[in-house]
């Protein structure tokens, strides 16, 4: 068990702003910082980080806490693991820390992974192994990516039973499917591609059919440790190469990535066959300055690129798109032409406007008035989302040249466009309004002189259970002459109470002069409520009325 002293030492040395900034770009907001929430999808930043108080809170989804809670949620770690993670980041060694898995699924998948690899190199996986050899993969590549094979139901169940793993966990981890009283494997007759996180833990699997069964590719169902939209295949191996080159190449499929990696193009990730999400884009944005989209040359590949480009623009990024000759995909192209030719294609990549124009030229004639109007209607809203004024201006010049029209006309068209309507479902953020009890609690945390006049009776008068729990922790620490540090108090609270406190602390940069008057008003209100509710005896009522009269005057 980690000592409280060690936890507080790390908490005192760690800077939550610097830790979160390694993952996401932050913008200054007064004394605080803000960014788009990593834990739910939003367009308006509601995720606030306080450098002064060393806490975070999202006013959209309600998640909040200190630096440990952020790492627990973001990296899916237990509390001891998060303490050790932060300690390693700031150079504080946590000795003999029991690093228990934050989910029981991790050890289960870690045992299943080598079983699939064993099947691939057995007689059961002969066809799959030969297929991979024909695709040009080397034995080392199979080992680097831990490739495996899932045979028939009977064979899998026999070997899984030997592992004596809980069937409920095998079901949660997407290994088994239970129907009525029967169970059978989720993957059958498929080449297995383990999906491994950046800490080297197996979190899911992908499977490619070897018997023409559909779908051709199948991913594990999402679980408590695996969210497809927040995962990039291969990043566990390629992250260091992306950081070194400051360039990232995004492909669609497992084999695309593996073939590029084998040929020496190692700054690459795959999007698990889905359209890119904001989370995946943000992960890459903190690793690379330049991002290339290299999808298949077919229509589906073009559509995937177009969908992704707009998200990149909205995130303030400007990716480059690589067009491969039909019918090539990254896997086939690099095997046919090699690394040098592939790099040439990267150098010939297109920016957003160039790529849109090349795609739209198949549908519209840019020499006709109607063609120009239609193309501009599609591209101008995208250009208008570009955050850099200089880049936006260059894109307008580029579009004007392509359409043989005047830049000023395009600028006029952009100015006509209505601003994007606000998301009506986005919760409004208020930093100025606190409830009476929230204000009392904030005063307890912020002001020594206020804590000195708070009594146990005051604590019992809190109506909100979460606020009462927090107030009791603050009161107890003050009574025992211990330091009151909000980020440390968070470690002692339940999940609900923790989120309540982080919300209150993130609401405003707090400064309050008339705290005596606030305390008197609050106490008078509590006494009046008790009298009105008839919860006091006659003698108690008389005592409270006398107390109420005294409270009509400010505290000295």
Coordinates of C-alpha atoms in Angstrom, one line a residue, residues 118-333:
X118 CA 0.3 -21.0 -30.6
X119 CA -2.6 -22.0 -32.8
X120 CA -1.1 -20.1 -35.8
X121 CA 2.1 -22.2 -35.5
X122 CA 0.3 -25.5 -35.1
X123 CA -1.4 -27.8 -37.7
X124 CA -4.7 -26.0 -36.9
X125 CA -3.3 -22.7 -38.3
X126 CA -1.5 -24.1 -41.3
X127 CA -3.7 -22.5 -43.9
X128 CA -3.6 -19.1 -42.1
X129 CA 0.2 -19.3 -41.7
X130 CA 0.6 -20.1 -45.4
X131 CA -1.6 -17.2 -46.3
X132 CA 0.5 -14.8 -44.3
X133 CA 3.7 -16.1 -45.9
X134 CA 2.2 -15.6 -49.3
X135 CA 1.4 -12.0 -48.3
X136 CA 5.1 -11.6 -47.8
X137 CA 5.3 -11.4 -44.0
X138 CA 8.4 -12.4 -42.2
X139 CA 8.5 -14.6 -39.1
X140 CA 9.9 -11.7 -37.1
X141 CA 6.8 -9.6 -38.2
X142 CA 4.5 -12.3 -37.0
X143 CA 6.2 -12.1 -33.6
X144 CA 6.4 -8.3 -33.5
X145 CA 2.7 -8.0 -34.0
X146 CA 1.8 -11.2 -32.0
X147 CA -0.3 -12.5 -34.9
X148 CA -2.3 -15.6 -34.2
X149 CA -5.1 -17.8 -35.4
X150 CA -8.5 -18.7 -34.0
X151 CA -9.5 -22.3 -35.1
X152 CA -12.8 -24.1 -34.9
X153 CA -15.1 -24.0 -31.8
X154 CA -14.2 -27.4 -30.5
X155 CA -10.4 -26.9 -30.6
X156 CA -10.6 -23.4 -29.0
X157 CA -12.9 -24.5 -26.2
X158 CA -10.7 -27.4 -25.4
X159 CA -7.6 -25.2 -25.0
X160 CA -9.5 -22.4 -23.3
X161 CA -10.8 -24.8 -20.7
X162 CA -7.2 -25.7 -19.8
X163 CA -6.5 -22.1 -18.9
X164 CA -9.3 -22.3 -16.3
X165 CA -10.3 -18.7 -16.9
X166 CA -13.7 -17.4 -15.6
X167 CA -16.2 -17.7 -18.4
X168 CA -17.8 -14.4 -17.5
X169 CA -14.5 -12.6 -18.0
X170 CA -14.0 -14.4 -21.3
X171 CA -17.4 -13.2 -22.4
X172 CA -16.7 -9.6 -21.3
X173 CA -13.4 -9.7 -23.1
X174 CA -15.0 -10.7 -26.4
X175 CA -13.5 -14.2 -26.4
X176 CA -16.6 -16.2 -25.8
X177 CA -20.3 -15.7 -26.7
X178 CA -22.9 -17.3 -24.5
X179 CA -26.3 -18.1 -25.8
X180 CA -28.8 -20.0 -23.7
X181 CA -26.8 -22.8 -22.1
X182 CA -24.2 -22.9 -24.9
X183 CA -21.0 -21.0 -25.4
X184 CA -18.8 -20.7 -28.5
X185 CA -15.8 -18.5 -29.5
X186 CA -16.3 -15.0 -30.9
X187 CA -13.5 -15.5 -33.4
X188 CA -13.6 -18.7 -35.5
X189 CA -11.4 -19.6 -38.5
X190 CA -9.8 -16.2 -38.4
X191 CA -6.3 -14.7 -38.4
X192 CA -5.9 -12.8 -35.2
X193 CA -4.5 -9.3 -34.9
X194 CA -4.0 -8.5 -31.2
X195 CA -4.8 -4.9 -30.4
X196 CA -2.3 -3.7 -27.8
X197 CA -2.3 -0.3 -26.0
X198 CA 0.8 1.9 -25.5
X199 CA 1.5 0.2 -22.2
X200 CA 1.9 -3.1 -23.9
X201 CA -1.4 -4.6 -22.6
X202 CA -3.7 -6.6 -24.9
X203 CA -7.1 -4.9 -24.9
X204 CA -8.9 -6.5 -27.8
X205 CA -8.4 -8.5 -31.0
X206 CA -9.2 -8.1 -34.7
X207 CA -9.9 -11.1 -36.9
X208 CA -9.6 -11.7 -40.7
X209 CA -11.7 -14.5 -42.2
X210 CA -9.9 -17.4 -43.8
X211 CA -12.9 -19.2 -45.2
X212 CA -14.7 -16.3 -47.0
X213 CA -17.2 -15.9 -44.1
X214 CA -18.6 -12.4 -43.5
X215 CA -17.7 -9.9 -42.3
X216 CA -14.2 -10.1 -43.8
X217 CA -12.7 -8.3 -40.8
X218 CA -14.2 -8.4 -37.3
X219 CA -13.1 -6.6 -34.2
X220 CA -13.7 -7.5 -30.5
X221 CA -16.9 -5.9 -29.1
X222 CA -16.2 -2.9 -27.0
X223 CA -15.5 -3.5 -23.3
X224 CA -14.4 -1.6 -20.2
X225 CA -10.8 -1.6 -21.5
X226 CA -11.5 -1.2 -25.2
X227 CA -13.2 1.6 -27.1
X228 CA -12.6 1.3 -30.9
X229 CA -13.0 5.1 -31.5
X230 CA -10.3 5.8 -28.9
X231 CA -7.8 3.2 -30.1
X232 CA -5.2 3.3 -32.9
X233 CA -3.8 -0.1 -34.1
X234 CA 0.0 -0.4 -34.0
X235 CA 0.6 2.7 -31.9
X236 CA 2.3 0.5 -29.2
X237 CA 5.1 -0.2 -31.7
X238 CA 5.1 3.0 -33.8
X239 CA 4.7 5.8 -31.3
X240 CA 8.4 6.3 -30.8
X241 CA 8.9 6.5 -34.6
X242 CA 6.1 9.1 -34.9
X243 CA 7.6 11.2 -32.1
X244 CA 11.1 11.0 -33.7
X245 CA 9.9 12.0 -37.2
X246 CA 7.1 14.3 -36.0
X247 CA 5.1 12.8 -38.9
X248 CA 2.2 10.3 -38.7
X249 CA 0.8 8.2 -41.5
X250 CA -2.8 6.9 -41.1
X251 CA -4.0 3.8 -43.0
X252 CA -7.2 1.9 -42.7
X253 CA -6.4 -1.8 -42.2
X254 CA -4.1 -4.1 -40.2
X255 CA -2.3 -5.4 -43.2
X256 CA -1.7 -1.9 -44.6
X257 CA 0.1 -1.0 -41.4
X258 CA 2.0 -4.2 -41.0
X259 CA 3.3 -4.2 -44.6
X260 CA 4.4 -0.5 -44.3
X261 CA 6.1 -1.3 -41.0
X262 CA 7.9 -4.4 -42.4
X263 CA 9.2 -2.3 -45.3
X264 CA 10.7 0.3 -43.0
X265 CA 7.9 2.9 -42.9
X266 CA 7.3 2.8 -39.1
X267 CA 5.6 6.1 -38.3
X268 CA 2.2 4.7 -39.1
X269 CA -1.1 3.8 -37.4
X270 CA -4.3 2.2 -38.5
X271 CA -7.8 3.4 -37.7
X272 CA -9.3 -0.1 -37.1
X273 CA -11.2 0.0 -40.4
X274 CA -13.5 2.8 -39.1
X275 CA -13.8 6.5 -39.9
X276 CA -11.4 8.5 -37.8
X277 CA -12.8 10.0 -34.6
X278 CA -11.9 13.2 -32.7
X279 CA -10.2 11.1 -30.0
X280 CA -7.9 9.4 -32.5
X281 CA -7.1 12.7 -34.2
X282 CA -6.2 14.3 -30.8
X283 CA -4.0 11.4 -29.9
X284 CA -2.0 12.0 -33.1
X285 CA -2.0 15.8 -32.9
X286 CA 0.1 15.6 -29.7
X287 CA 2.6 13.3 -31.3
X288 CA 3.1 14.7 -34.9
X289 CA 3.3 18.0 -36.7
X290 CA 2.4 16.5 -40.1
X291 CA -0.3 13.9 -40.6
X292 CA -0.8 12.0 -43.9
X293 CA -4.0 10.1 -44.8
X294 CA -3.3 7.1 -47.0
X295 CA -6.5 5.2 -47.6
X296 CA -7.4 2.8 -50.4
X297 CA -7.6 4.3 -53.9
X298 CA -11.3 3.2 -54.4
X299 CA -14.4 5.3 -53.8
X300 CA -14.8 4.0 -50.3
X301 CA -11.2 5.2 -49.5
X302 CA -12.0 8.6 -50.9
X303 CA -15.2 8.9 -48.9
X304 CA -13.3 7.9 -45.7
X305 CA -10.7 10.6 -46.4
X306 CA -13.3 13.3 -47.0
X307 CA -15.1 12.5 -43.8
X308 CA -11.9 12.6 -41.8
X309 CA -10.6 15.9 -43.4
X310 CA -13.4 18.0 -41.9
X311 CA -12.8 16.6 -38.4
X312 CA -9.1 17.5 -38.8
X313 CA -10.0 21.1 -39.8
X314 CA -12.4 21.4 -36.8
X315 CA -9.6 20.3 -34.5
X316 CA -7.3 23.0 -35.9
X317 CA -5.2 20.6 -38.0
X318 CA -4.4 20.5 -41.7
X319 CA -3.6 17.0 -42.9
X320 CA -2.2 15.9 -46.2
X321 CA -3.9 13.3 -48.3
X322 CA -2.0 10.7 -50.4
X323 CA -3.7 9.4 -53.6
X324 CA -2.5 6.0 -54.7
X325 CA -3.0 4.8 -58.3
X326 CA -6.1 2.5 -58.7
X327 CA -6.5 -0.3 -57.7
X328 CA -3.7 -0.1 -55.1
X329 CA -3.9 0.1 -51.3
X330 CA -1.0 0.9 -49.0
X331 CA -0.3 -2.8 -48.6
X332 CA -0.1 -3.7 -52.3
X333 CA 1.6 -0.4 -53.3

